[in-house]
CSV table of C-alpha atoms in Angstrom, one decimal:
chain,number,residue,atom,x,y,z
A,1,MET,CA,-18.2,-23.8,7.0
A,2,GLN,CA,-21.9,-23.7,6.4
A,3,LYS,CA,-22.5,-22.1,9.7
A,4,LYS,CA,-19.9,-19.4,9.0
A,5,ARG,CA,-21.6,-18.6,5.7
A,6,GLU,CA,-25.0,-18.3,7.3
A,7,HIS,CA,-23.7,-15.6,9.6
A,8,SER,CA,-21.4,-13.8,7.1
A,9,GLY,CA,-24.1,-11.5,5.7
A,10,PHE,CA,-23.9,-13.0,2.2
A,11,ALA,CA,-26.3,-15.0,0.1
A,12,GLU,CA,-25.2,-18.5,-0.9
A,13,ASP,CA,-24.3,-17.2,-4.4
A,14,GLY,CA,-22.0,-14.6,-2.9
A,15,ALA,CA,-24.2,-11.7,-3.6
A,16,HIS,CA,-23.8,-8.7,-1.3
A,17,PRO,CA,-26.3,-7.9,1.4
A,18,LYS,CA,-28.8,-5.2,0.4
A,19,ARG,CA,-28.0,-1.8,1.6
A,20,SER,CA,-30.2,1.2,2.3
A,21,LYS,CA,-29.5,4.5,0.7
A,22,THR,CA,-28.0,5.7,3.9
A,23,ASP,CA,-25.5,2.9,3.8
A,24,GLU,CA,-24.0,4.0,0.5
A,25,PRO,CA,-20.3,4.9,0.8
A,26,ALA,CA,-19.6,8.6,0.9
A,27,VAL,CA,-16.1,8.3,-0.7
A,28,PRO,CA,-15.1,6.8,-4.1
A,29,LEU,CA,-14.3,3.1,-4.0
A,30,SER,CA,-10.8,3.7,-5.3
A,31,GLN,CA,-10.1,6.0,-2.3
A,32,GLN,CA,-11.6,3.3,0.0
A,33,LEU,CA,-9.2,0.8,-1.4
A,34,SER,CA,-6.2,3.2,-0.9
A,35,ASP,CA,-7.3,3.6,2.7
A,36,VAL,CA,-7.1,-0.1,3.1
A,37,THR,CA,-3.9,-1.0,1.2
A,38,THR,CA,-1.9,2.2,1.9
A,39,PRO,CA,-3.6,4.0,4.9
A,40,LEU,CA,-1.0,6.8,4.9
A,41,TRP,CA,-1.3,7.6,1.2
A,42,ASN,CA,-2.6,11.1,1.9
A,43,VAL,CA,-0.1,11.9,4.7
A,44,PRO,CA,3.1,13.9,3.8
A,45,TYR,CA,6.0,11.5,3.7
A,46,GLU,CA,8.0,13.4,6.4
A,47,GLU,CA,5.0,13.0,8.7
A,48,GLN,CA,4.9,9.3,7.9
A,49,LEU,CA,8.5,8.9,9.0
A,50,LYS,CA,7.7,10.7,12.3
A,51,MET,CA,4.7,8.4,12.9
A,52,LYS,CA,6.8,5.3,12.3
A,53,MET,CA,9.5,6.5,14.7
A,54,THR,CA,6.8,6.9,17.3
A,55,GLN,CA,5.5,3.4,16.6
A,56,ALA,CA,9.0,2.0,16.9
A,57,THR,CA,9.8,3.9,20.1
A,58,ASP,CA,6.6,2.6,21.7
A,59,ALA,CA,7.4,-1.0,20.6
A,60,LEU,CA,11.0,-0.8,21.9
A,61,LYS,CA,9.7,0.6,25.2
A,62,LYS,CA,7.5,-2.4,25.5
A,63,ILE,CA,10.4,-4.7,24.8
A,64,SER,CA,12.5,-2.7,27.4
A,65,ARG,CA,9.9,-3.2,30.0
A,66,ALA,CA,9.7,-6.9,29.3
A,67,VAL,CA,13.5,-7.3,29.4
A,68,GLU,CA,13.7,-5.4,32.7
A,69,LYS,CA,10.9,-7.6,34.1
A,70,ASN,CA,12.9,-10.7,33.3
A,71,GLN,CA,16.3,-9.1,34.0
A,72,PRO,CA,16.0,-6.4,36.7
A,73,GLU,CA,19.7,-5.5,36.8
A,74,ALA,CA,20.9,-2.0,37.6
A,75,TRP,CA,22.6,-1.7,34.2
A,76,PHE,CA,19.3,-2.1,32.4
A,77,LYS,CA,17.6,0.5,34.6
A,78,GLN,CA,20.4,3.0,34.0
A,79,HIS,CA,20.3,2.5,30.3
A,80,LYS,CA,16.6,3.1,30.2
A,81,SER,CA,17.2,6.5,31.9
A,82,LEU,CA,20.0,7.3,29.4
A,83,HIS,CA,17.8,6.5,26.3
A,84,ASP,CA,14.4,7.8,27.2
A,85,GLY,CA,12.9,4.5,28.5
A,86,LEU,CA,14.7,2.4,25.9
A,87,LEU,CA,17.5,-0.2,26.6
A,88,CYS,CA,19.6,1.3,23.8
A,89,LYS,CA,19.8,4.3,21.5
A,90,LEU,CA,17.2,4.4,18.7
A,91,GLU,CA,18.9,6.1,15.8
A,92,GLU,CA,17.1,8.3,13.2
A,93,ILE,CA,14.9,6.5,10.7
A,94,ILE,CA,16.2,5.8,7.2
A,95,PRO,CA,13.7,6.8,4.5
A,96,SER,CA,12.9,4.8,1.4
A,97,PRO,CA,14.6,6.3,-1.6
A,98,VAL,CA,11.4,5.6,-3.6
A,99,HIS,CA,7.9,6.5,-2.4
A,100,THR,CA,5.6,5.3,-5.1
A,101,GLY,CA,5.4,2.1,-7.2
A,102,TYR,CA,8.1,0.6,-5.0
A,103,ARG,CA,6.8,-3.0,-4.6
A,104,ASN,CA,8.6,-5.5,-6.8
A,105,LYS,CA,6.1,-8.2,-5.8
A,106,CYS,CA,2.3,-7.9,-5.5
A,107,GLU,CA,-0.2,-10.6,-4.7
A,108,PHE,CA,-3.6,-9.8,-6.2
A,109,THR,CA,-6.9,-11.5,-5.4
A,110,ILE,CA,-9.4,-12.5,-8.2
A,111,GLY,CA,-13.0,-12.2,-7.1
A,112,PRO,CA,-16.3,-10.4,-7.4
A,113,GLY,CA,-16.2,-6.7,-8.2
A,114,ALA,CA,-18.2,-3.9,-6.7
A,115,ASP,CA,-21.3,-5.1,-8.5
A,116,GLY,CA,-20.9,-8.6,-7.1
A,117,ASN,CA,-20.3,-10.1,-10.5
A,118,GLY,CA,-17.3,-11.1,-12.6
A,119,GLY,CA,-13.7,-11.9,-11.7
A,120,VAL,CA,-11.8,-8.7,-10.9
A,121,ILE,CA,-8.1,-8.7,-10.3
A,122,GLY,CA,-7.0,-6.5,-7.5
A,123,PHE,CA,-7.2,-6.1,-3.7
A,124,ARG,CA,-10.0,-6.9,-1.3
A,125,LEU,CA,-11.8,-3.8,-0.1
A,126,SER,CA,-12.3,-5.4,3.3
A,127,SER,CA,-12.2,-8.9,4.8
A,128,TYR,CA,-14.6,-11.8,4.5
A,129,LYS,CA,-15.4,-11.7,8.3
A,130,ASP,CA,-16.4,-8.1,7.9
A,131,GLY,CA,-19.0,-9.0,5.4
A,132,ASN,CA,-17.3,-7.8,2.3
A,133,ILE,CA,-15.8,-9.8,-0.6
A,134,THR,CA,-15.5,-6.9,-3.0
A,135,VAL,CA,-12.3,-6.9,-5.1
A,136,LEU,CA,-11.2,-3.6,-6.7
A,137,PRO,CA,-8.6,-3.1,-9.4
A,138,PRO,CA,-5.2,-1.7,-8.2
A,139,TYR,CA,-4.8,1.1,-10.8
A,140,ASP,CA,-5.0,3.9,-8.2
A,141,CYS,CA,-2.8,2.2,-5.6
A,142,VAL,CA,0.4,4.2,-5.1
A,143,HIS,CA,2.6,1.3,-3.9
A,144,VAL,CA,2.0,-0.8,-7.1
A,145,SER,CA,4.3,-0.2,-10.0
A,146,ASP,CA,3.1,1.0,-13.4
A,147,ARG,CA,4.6,-2.2,-14.9
A,148,ALA,CA,2.6,-4.4,-12.5
A,149,LYS,CA,-0.6,-2.4,-13.3
A,150,GLU,CA,0.0,-3.0,-17.1
A,151,ILE,CA,0.3,-6.8,-16.5
A,152,VAL,CA,-2.9,-6.8,-14.4
A,153,LYS,CA,-4.8,-5.1,-17.2
A,154,VAL,CA,-3.7,-7.7,-19.7
A,155,PHE,CA,-4.5,-10.6,-17.3
A,156,GLN,CA,-7.9,-9.0,-16.6
A,157,SER,CA,-8.7,-9.3,-20.3
A,158,PHE,CA,-7.7,-13.0,-20.2
A,159,ILE,CA,-9.9,-13.7,-17.2
A,160,ASP,CA,-12.8,-11.8,-18.8
A,161,GLN,CA,-12.8,-14.1,-21.9
A,162,SER,CA,-12.0,-17.3,-19.9
A,163,ASP,CA,-14.6,-20.1,-19.8
A,164,LEU,CA,-13.8,-20.6,-16.2
A,165,PRO,CA,-15.3,-18.2,-13.5
A,166,ALA,CA,-13.4,-16.7,-10.6
A,167,LEU,CA,-13.4,-18.3,-7.2
A,168,ASN,CA,-16.4,-17.4,-5.1
A,169,PRO,CA,-15.1,-17.1,-1.5
A,170,VAL,CA,-18.7,-17.7,-0.1
A,171,ASN,CA,-19.7,-21.0,-1.7
A,172,LEU,CA,-16.1,-21.9,-2.9
A,173,SER,CA,-17.3,-22.4,-6.5
A,174,GLY,CA,-15.2,-21.2,-9.4
A,175,HIS,CA,-11.6,-21.4,-10.3
A,176,TRP,CA,-9.4,-18.3,-10.8
A,177,ARG,CA,-8.1,-17.5,-7.4
A,178,SER,CA,-5.2,-15.1,-7.4
A,179,LEU,CA,-2.4,-13.5,-9.4
A,180,THR,CA,1.2,-12.8,-8.1
A,181,VAL,CA,3.2,-10.3,-10.2
A,182,ARG,CA,7.0,-9.9,-9.6
A,183,THR,CA,8.7,-7.1,-11.5
A,184,CYS,CA,12.5,-6.9,-11.6
A,185,ASN,CA,14.9,-4.0,-12.2
A,186,THR,CA,16.5,-6.2,-14.9
A,187,GLY,CA,13.3,-5.9,-16.9
A,188,GLU,CA,12.4,-9.6,-16.3
A,189,ASP,CA,8.9,-10.2,-14.9
A,190,MET,CA,7.3,-13.3,-13.4
A,191,VAL,CA,3.6,-14.1,-13.0
A,192,VAL,CA,2.0,-16.9,-11.0
A,193,VAL,CA,-1.6,-17.6,-11.6
A,194,VAL,CA,-3.3,-19.6,-8.9
A,195,ILE,CA,-6.3,-21.8,-9.9
A,196,HIS,CA,-8.7,-23.8,-7.8
A,197,PRO,CA,-8.8,-27.1,-9.7
A,198,GLN,CA,-12.3,-28.1,-8.4
A,199,ASP,CA,-13.2,-31.2,-10.5
A,200,LEU,CA,-10.9,-30.3,-13.4
A,201,THR,CA,-9.0,-33.3,-14.8
A,202,LYS,CA,-5.3,-33.2,-15.8
A,203,GLU,CA,-6.5,-32.7,-19.3
A,204,GLY,CA,-8.6,-29.7,-18.1
A,205,LEU,CA,-5.7,-28.1,-16.4
A,206,ASP,CA,-3.5,-28.8,-19.4
A,207,LYS,CA,-6.1,-27.0,-21.6
A,208,GLN,CA,-5.8,-23.9,-19.4
A,209,LYS,CA,-2.0,-24.0,-19.6
A,210,THR,CA,-2.3,-24.2,-23.4
A,211,LEU,CA,-4.7,-21.2,-23.4
A,212,LEU,CA,-2.4,-19.2,-21.2
A,213,THR,CA,0.6,-20.1,-23.4
A,214,GLN,CA,-1.2,-19.0,-26.6
A,215,TYR,CA,-2.6,-15.8,-25.0
A,216,PHE,CA,0.8,-14.6,-23.6
A,217,THR,CA,3.1,-15.7,-26.4
A,218,THR,CA,1.2,-15.2,-29.6
A,219,GLY,CA,-2.0,-13.6,-28.5
A,220,PRO,CA,-2.9,-10.2,-27.0
A,221,GLY,CA,-0.9,-10.9,-23.9
A,222,ALA,CA,2.4,-11.1,-25.9
A,223,THR,CA,2.7,-7.4,-25.3
A,224,CYS,CA,3.6,-8.1,-21.7
A,225,GLY,CA,6.8,-9.8,-22.7
A,226,LEU,CA,6.8,-12.0,-19.6
A,227,ALA,CA,10.0,-13.8,-18.7
A,228,SER,CA,8.2,-16.4,-16.7
A,229,LEU,CA,4.6,-17.6,-16.3
A,230,TYR,CA,3.5,-20.2,-13.8
A,231,LEU,CA,0.2,-21.9,-13.1
A,232,GLN,CA,-0.3,-23.1,-9.5
A,233,PRO,CA,-3.2,-25.5,-8.8
A,234,LEU,CA,-4.4,-24.9,-5.3
A,235,GLY,CA,-7.5,-26.3,-3.7
A,236,GLN,CA,-8.1,-26.1,0.0
A,237,ARG,CA,-5.1,-24.6,1.8
A,238,GLN,CA,-3.2,-27.1,3.8
A,239,SER,CA,-0.2,-26.5,6.0
A,240,GLY,CA,3.0,-28.4,5.3
A,241,VAL,CA,2.0,-29.1,1.6
A,242,THR,CA,4.7,-28.1,-0.9
A,243,PRO,CA,3.3,-25.6,-3.5
A,244,ASP,CA,2.9,-27.1,-7.0
A,245,TYR,CA,4.3,-24.5,-9.4
A,246,GLN,CA,3.8,-25.6,-13.0
A,247,LEU,CA,5.8,-23.6,-15.6
A,248,VAL,CA,3.6,-22.5,-18.4
A,249,CYS,CA,6.1,-20.7,-20.6
A,250,GLY,CA,9.4,-18.8,-20.3
A,251,THR,CA,12.2,-19.4,-17.8
A,252,SER,CA,11.9,-21.0,-14.4
A,253,TYR,CA,13.2,-17.9,-12.7
A,254,VAL,CA,13.9,-14.2,-13.0
A,255,HIS,CA,16.8,-11.9,-11.8
A,256,GLU,CA,17.0,-8.9,-9.6
A,257,LYS,CA,20.1,-6.7,-9.1
A,258,LEU,CA,21.0,-5.5,-5.6
A,259,MET,CA,24.1,-3.9,-4.3
A,260,GLY,CA,26.1,-4.8,-7.4
A,261,LEU,CA,25.1,-8.4,-7.3
A,262,THR,CA,22.6,-10.4,-9.4
A,263,PHE,CA,20.1,-12.6,-7.7
A,264,ARG,CA,18.0,-15.5,-9.2
A,265,ILE,CA,14.5,-15.6,-7.8
A,266,SER,CA,12.1,-18.6,-8.1
A,267,PRO,CA,8.3,-18.4,-7.5
A,268,ASP,CA,8.5,-19.2,-3.8
A,269,SER,CA,11.8,-17.5,-3.0
A,270,PHE,CA,11.7,-14.7,-0.5
A,271,PHE,CA,13.1,-11.4,-1.6
A,272,GLN,CA,12.7,-7.9,-0.1
A,273,VAL,CA,9.7,-6.2,-1.9
A,274,ASN,CA,11.4,-2.8,-2.0
A,275,THR,CA,14.8,-3.3,-3.6
A,276,ALA,CA,16.0,0.3,-3.3
A,277,ALA,CA,15.2,0.5,0.4
A,278,ALA,CA,16.6,-3.0,0.9
A,279,GLU,CA,20.0,-1.7,-0.2
A,280,ARG,CA,19.8,0.9,2.6
A,281,LEU,CA,18.8,-1.8,5.1
A,282,TYR,CA,21.7,-4.0,4.1
A,283,SER,CA,24.1,-1.1,4.3
A,284,VAL,CA,23.2,-0.7,7.9
A,285,ILE,CA,23.6,-4.4,8.6
A,286,ILE,CA,27.0,-4.4,6.9
A,287,ASP,CA,28.2,-1.3,8.9
A,288,TRP,CA,27.0,-2.7,12.2
A,289,CYS,CA,28.6,-6.1,11.7
A,290,SER,CA,32.0,-4.4,11.7
A,291,VAL,CA,33.4,-7.4,9.8
A,292,LYS,CA,37.0,-8.4,9.7
A,293,ASP,CA,39.0,-10.7,7.4
A,294,ASN,CA,38.6,-13.5,9.9
A,295,THR,CA,34.9,-13.0,10.5
A,296,VAL,CA,32.5,-16.0,10.2
A,297,LEU,CA,28.9,-14.9,9.5
A,298,PHE,CA,25.8,-17.0,10.1
A,299,ASP,CA,23.0,-15.8,7.9
A,300,ILE,CA,20.0,-17.3,9.6
A,301,CYS,CA,16.7,-17.4,7.6
A,302,CYS,CA,18.7,-16.3,4.6
A,303,GLY,CA,16.2,-16.7,1.8
A,304,THR,CA,18.0,-16.4,-1.5
A,305,GLY,CA,21.2,-15.4,0.4
A,306,THR,CA,21.0,-11.7,-0.2
A,307,ILE,CA,22.4,-10.5,3.2
A,308,GLY,CA,25.2,-13.1,3.3
A,309,LEU,CA,26.2,-12.7,-0.3
A,310,THR,CA,26.5,-8.9,0.0
A,311,MET,CA,28.9,-9.4,2.9
A,312,ALA,CA,30.8,-12.5,1.7
A,313,LYS,CA,33.7,-10.7,0.1
A,314,SER,CA,34.5,-9.0,3.3
A,315,VAL,CA,34.5,-12.0,5.6
A,316,SER,CA,36.3,-15.3,5.9
A,317,GLU,CA,33.1,-17.5,5.6
A,318,VAL,CA,29.3,-17.3,5.4
A,319,VAL,CA,26.9,-20.0,6.5
A,320,GLY,CA,23.4,-19.5,5.2
A,321,ILE,CA,20.4,-21.3,6.7
A,322,GLU,CA,17.0,-21.5,5.0
A,323,MET,CA,14.1,-23.9,5.1
A,324,VAL,CA,12.7,-23.4,1.6
A,325,GLU,CA,14.6,-25.8,-0.6
A,326,GLN,CA,14.2,-23.9,-3.9
A,327,ALA,CA,15.4,-20.7,-2.2
A,328,VAL,CA,18.6,-22.6,-1.1
A,329,LYS,CA,19.1,-23.8,-4.7
A,330,ASP,CA,18.7,-20.2,-5.9
A,331,ALA,CA,21.2,-19.0,-3.2
A,332,GLU,CA,23.8,-21.5,-4.3
A,333,VAL,CA,23.4,-20.4,-7.9
A,334,ASN,CA,23.5,-16.8,-6.8
A,335,ALA,CA,26.8,-17.4,-5.1
A,336,GLN,CA,28.2,-19.2,-8.1
A,337,GLU,CA,27.1,-16.6,-10.7
A,338,ASN,CA,28.5,-13.7,-8.5
A,339,GLY,CA,31.8,-15.4,-8.1
A,340,ILE,CA,31.5,-16.0,-4.4
A,341,ASN,CA,33.1,-19.3,-3.2
A,342,ASN,CA,33.3,-18.7,0.6
A,343,MET,CA,29.6,-19.2,1.4
A,344,CYS,CA,27.7,-22.5,2.0
A,345,PHE,CA,24.0,-23.1,2.5
A,346,VAL,CA,22.2,-25.5,4.7
A,347,CYS,CA,18.5,-26.4,4.0
A,348,GLY,CA,16.3,-26.9,7.0
A,349,LYS,CA,14.5,-25.2,9.8
A,350,ALA,CA,16.8,-22.9,11.7
A,351,GLU,CA,15.7,-24.5,15.0
A,352,ASP,CA,16.8,-27.9,13.7
A,353,VAL,CA,19.9,-26.9,11.8
A,354,LEU,CA,21.6,-24.2,13.9
A,355,PRO,CA,22.2,-26.2,17.1
A,356,GLU,CA,23.9,-29.0,15.2
A,357,LEU,CA,26.0,-26.5,13.1
A,358,LEU,CA,27.2,-24.7,16.2
A,359,ASN,CA,28.1,-28.0,17.8
A,360,THR,CA,29.9,-29.6,14.9
A,361,GLN,CA,31.2,-26.7,12.8
A,362,LYS,CA,34.9,-26.3,13.1
A,363,ILE,CA,35.2,-22.6,13.4
A,364,THR,CA,38.7,-21.2,14.2
A,365,ALA,CA,37.7,-17.6,13.8
A,366,ASN,CA,37.5,-15.5,16.9
A,367,HIS,CA,34.9,-13.1,15.4
A,368,VAL,CA,31.6,-14.9,14.8
A,369,ILE,CA,28.4,-12.9,14.0
A,370,GLY,CA,24.9,-14.0,13.6
A,371,VAL,CA,22.5,-12.1,11.3
A,372,VAL,CA,18.9,-13.1,11.8
A,373,ASP,CA,16.0,-12.0,9.5
A,374,PRO,CA,13.2,-14.2,10.7
A,375,PRO,CA,9.5,-14.3,9.7
A,376,ARG,CA,7.1,-11.9,11.3
A,377,ALA,CA,6.6,-13.9,14.4
A,378,GLY,CA,10.4,-14.0,15.2
A,379,LEU,CA,12.8,-16.9,15.8
A,380,HIS,CA,11.9,-20.3,17.2
A,381,GLN,CA,12.9,-20.5,20.8
A,382,ARG,CA,15.3,-23.4,20.0
A,383,VAL,CA,17.3,-21.0,17.7
A,384,VAL,CA,17.6,-18.5,20.5
A,385,GLN,CA,18.7,-21.2,22.9
A,386,ALA,CA,21.4,-22.4,20.4
A,387,ILE,CA,22.7,-18.8,20.0
A,388,ARG,CA,22.8,-18.4,23.8
A,389,LYS,CA,24.6,-21.7,24.3
A,390,SER,CA,27.3,-21.1,21.7
A,391,PRO,CA,30.1,-18.8,23.1
A,392,LEU,CA,31.3,-18.4,19.5
A,393,ILE,CA,28.6,-15.9,18.6
A,394,GLN,CA,29.5,-12.6,20.1
A,395,LYS,CA,27.2,-10.3,18.2
A,396,ILE,CA,23.7,-10.6,16.8
A,397,ILE,CA,22.2,-8.3,14.2
A,398,PHE,CA,18.4,-8.8,14.6
A,399,VAL,CA,16.2,-7.7,11.7
A,400,SER,CA,12.4,-7.5,12.3
A,401,CYS,CA,9.6,-6.6,9.9
A,402,ASP,CA,7.2,-6.5,12.9
A,403,VAL,CA,8.9,-5.3,16.0
A,404,GLN,CA,5.5,-5.0,17.7
A,405,HIS,CA,4.9,-8.8,17.5
A,406,SER,CA,5.0,-10.6,20.8
A,407,GLY,CA,7.3,-13.3,19.3
A,408,VAL,CA,10.0,-10.6,18.6
A,409,THR,CA,9.7,-9.3,22.2
A,410,ASN,CA,10.2,-12.9,23.5
A,411,ASN,CA,13.2,-13.3,21.3
A,412,ILE,CA,14.9,-10.2,22.7
A,413,VAL,CA,13.9,-11.0,26.3
A,414,ASP,CA,15.4,-14.5,25.9
A,415,LEU,CA,18.6,-13.2,24.4
A,416,CYS,CA,19.1,-10.8,27.3
A,417,ARG,CA,17.8,-12.8,30.3
A,418,MET,CA,20.3,-14.2,32.9
A,419,LYS,CA,21.7,-17.6,32.5
A,420,SER,CA,19.4,-20.5,33.4
A,421,ASN,CA,19.0,-24.2,32.7
A,422,ARG,CA,17.1,-23.3,29.5
A,423,PHE,CA,19.3,-20.4,28.5
A,424,THR,CA,22.9,-21.3,29.1
A,425,GLY,CA,25.7,-19.0,28.1
A,426,MET,CA,26.3,-15.3,28.7
A,427,PRO,CA,23.4,-13.0,28.0
A,428,PHE,CA,23.3,-10.3,25.2
A,429,ARG,CA,22.6,-6.6,25.6
A,430,PRO,CA,21.0,-4.3,23.1
A,431,VAL,CA,23.5,-1.7,21.8
A,432,ARG,CA,21.5,0.3,19.2
A,433,ALA,CA,18.5,0.1,17.0
A,434,LYS,CA,17.4,1.8,13.7
A,435,VAL,CA,14.2,2.0,11.7
A,436,VAL,CA,14.3,1.6,7.9
A,437,ASP,CA,11.2,2.5,6.0
A,438,MET,CA,10.6,-0.3,3.5
A,439,PHE,CA,6.9,0.3,3.0
A,440,PRO,CA,6.0,4.0,2.3
A,441,HIS,CA,2.3,4.9,2.8
A,442,THR,CA,1.7,2.0,5.2
A,443,ARG,CA,2.2,1.6,8.9
A,444,HIS,CA,4.9,-1.1,8.4
A,445,PHE,CA,8.6,-0.7,8.7
A,446,GLU,CA,11.8,-2.7,9.5
A,447,VAL,CA,13.8,-2.4,12.6
A,448,VAL,CA,17.5,-3.4,12.9
A,449,MET,CA,18.9,-4.1,16.4
A,450,GLU,CA,22.5,-4.8,17.4
A,451,LEU,CA,23.0,-7.0,20.4
A,452,GLN,CA,26.4,-7.8,21.9
A,453,ARG,CA,27.2,-10.6,24.3
A,454,LEU,CA,28.2,-9.6,27.8
A,455,THR,CA,31.6,-10.7,29.1
A,456,GLN,CA,31.8,-12.2,32.6
A,457,GLN,CA,33.5,-9.0,33.7
A,458,GLU,CA,30.7,-6.8,32.3
A,459,LEU,CA,28.1,-9.0,33.9
A,460,ASP,CA,29.9,-8.8,37.3
A,461,VAL,CA,30.0,-5.0,37.0
A,462,ALA,CA,26.3,-4.9,36.2
A,463,THR,CA,25.4,-7.2,39.0
A,464,ASN,CA,27.4,-5.0,41.4
A,465,SER,CA,25.5,-1.9,40.1
A,466,ASN,CA,28.7,-0.2,38.9
A,467,CYS,CA,27.0,1.1,35.8
A,468,SER,CA,29.3,3.8,34.9
A,469,ASN,CA,32.2,1.4,34.4
A,470,LEU,CA,30.0,-0.8,32.1
A,471,GLU,CA,28.8,2.2,30.2
A,472,GLU,CA,32.4,3.2,29.5
A,473,SER,CA,33.4,-0.4,28.5
A,474,SER,CA,30.5,-0.6,26.1
A,475,THR,CA,31.6,2.4,24.1
A,476,THR,CA,35.3,1.5,23.8
């Protein structure tokens, strides 16, 4: 760590390196921050959509080349010629219905401001490795809601009068680390304040909780009207350690409405950050699933159960799989509070849980669909192997927030590759894909892809290069 600091360009106290006059930035700091957090902020929205379609097309071409390399069947080659180098049709992008202030959750850093002093709540202007630890307030950021900005302003006042300094990322002194603000369309707001305990005793932490309670219930912060306020002590980050969320005041959770349902959300529960656009995303998933009364749906990486719960009333049964224990508890409550009794949840890593479920679950339905909404890096290979091995699952709806990630490419390749000792069961084939813009003014977007399992007859046709017959069978 010492060596890293010596070469970081910072003094030990975290002061910025001296600049010559010629190094002074030519554009306002607020604009620099917008360029970092929302790099497309000054691009007309219609142009943003075109840019994202180009990005998605390039990513899917890369996936297509990888699939063809691992599965050089004539069918794949013909489909690439039919769809401009893609294995399936890429449908038109769905825009976000809201373009500004759309994020319902923002994670703010607390650190040195532009002058190198104080504890500013906002976003980093650059990264530590680039020699910049400046934090700027988010008041000019177009993706942050007005409500979140109001909460940040009030918390800034609390940090300014606190007897504890902000965390210095250079020498790791100080305490106040970050602030997460979740604003809901029900009017309920949750805040999680992260503090580095350093050498604070339990009594010292309890004192800060008391000060927070007083400030935000009877003091100046009472104007925020927070529904839920947590303090999270967090020292050196360690993988596999369960976060310690300590409720300071208010309720343990907040609620968000989506597609006519109400969802309970805890501090560490995953929920789509753009609720209005999430409704459009889920509408695509529901449409592409083509569910029937006897459909059994596996909602893999289900979070608080949003996808499965929105589809539950149209299917026979939903099985949700999620590794975050609190998210599963929220999902179970969500099912109960929304009057849904045909959905069950299993807590565990999908790679551990799904193979056992598919082996032991007594499923009599002949229409089984898997919806997967994995983390950025995609599914664990064991999940893909379990899906391939089970003949029950005939369709996969694959949702990706980073279709350019190599892990997602590997997932699609493994779902489509020919049978082998590692990947038993019939392969899948991409049918169609669609881009949904969940993150206006950024380069990020979601991609939904439908994959259907080949029958033995279709595979025989593909192997015999009789592509026209397969093309006809895939559209009937």
